[in-house]
Amino acid sequence: MSSTVYLAQRDFYSGLSCHRLTNGGFYILQCGDPKGDGTGGPGYSYGPIENAPEDNVYKAGTIAMARQSDNANSQGSQFFIVYEDTTIPTDSAGGYTVLGTVTSGLAELKSQVADKGVQGGGTNGKPAVTTKIDSFTLQ
């Protein structure tokens, strides 16, 4: 969590796009990559995984850190917002670090971004609606 606070205080997230939307039984919007393609980060990574739900159910509104499969120490700046309750199975590293919850705007995210789908159709890819982070605050 302290890494996310550090990045937010330095406006790291301002102007970044959300590069991944999933909508096929797995409902997340992934953001926080300075490259905009899922390969970027802050120049460092960290772990371990913290606050992951024991039942693997990430409730709508959950904000959690993205990471590489099977690598608990690969968290950086990318995070995902769960917009509908989603079960995300653990892998050999565990679950995903939960940072907190969306306090407002989840319905708008769903209707204005998620419901518009993925570019070119499909269930996993760049959102059809360009989505940028204007500001990022933690309370």
Steps between C-alpha positions, in 0.01 A plus 500: 500500500782744580628473141159600363485794743850603389404488131168680553669780696736553206214509244637186331150391401375831362433473127560125475255289305327181601630241257301184576135413543365152562131415477461126456430376851801693627412867546795737538637824359879509524691828518827651621741412219706800376558318167126437456543143379530292818880480500593814694546591861674741736850352452481272801286216630407375844318236700367308682127475438288652777127516581393250232154356566517148640206386285650647176190717450581861416184703558387774261691817584815321616828661398789253490855487372572324173802271483661236283369146530671295770710798618400664829789749471400645162259769623584849372259770390233305315173441680156380411150609592243223534170626359291184566562233762775278358666181615872508425664169582832505680815379328827380654564854631155541657233761430522872430576780744182693576563873542147613575166570337354752260306759702311660211455465126483121468160512327638752249809286437272208424252686277744730320801267460440134586161471330653638176730196481841421363641643175423258220268294716625214712520479876853620578683795350515875467175668604287620207470833684831674564530527877750731670579577861446869573595473866575233755447548872516266795315548826 
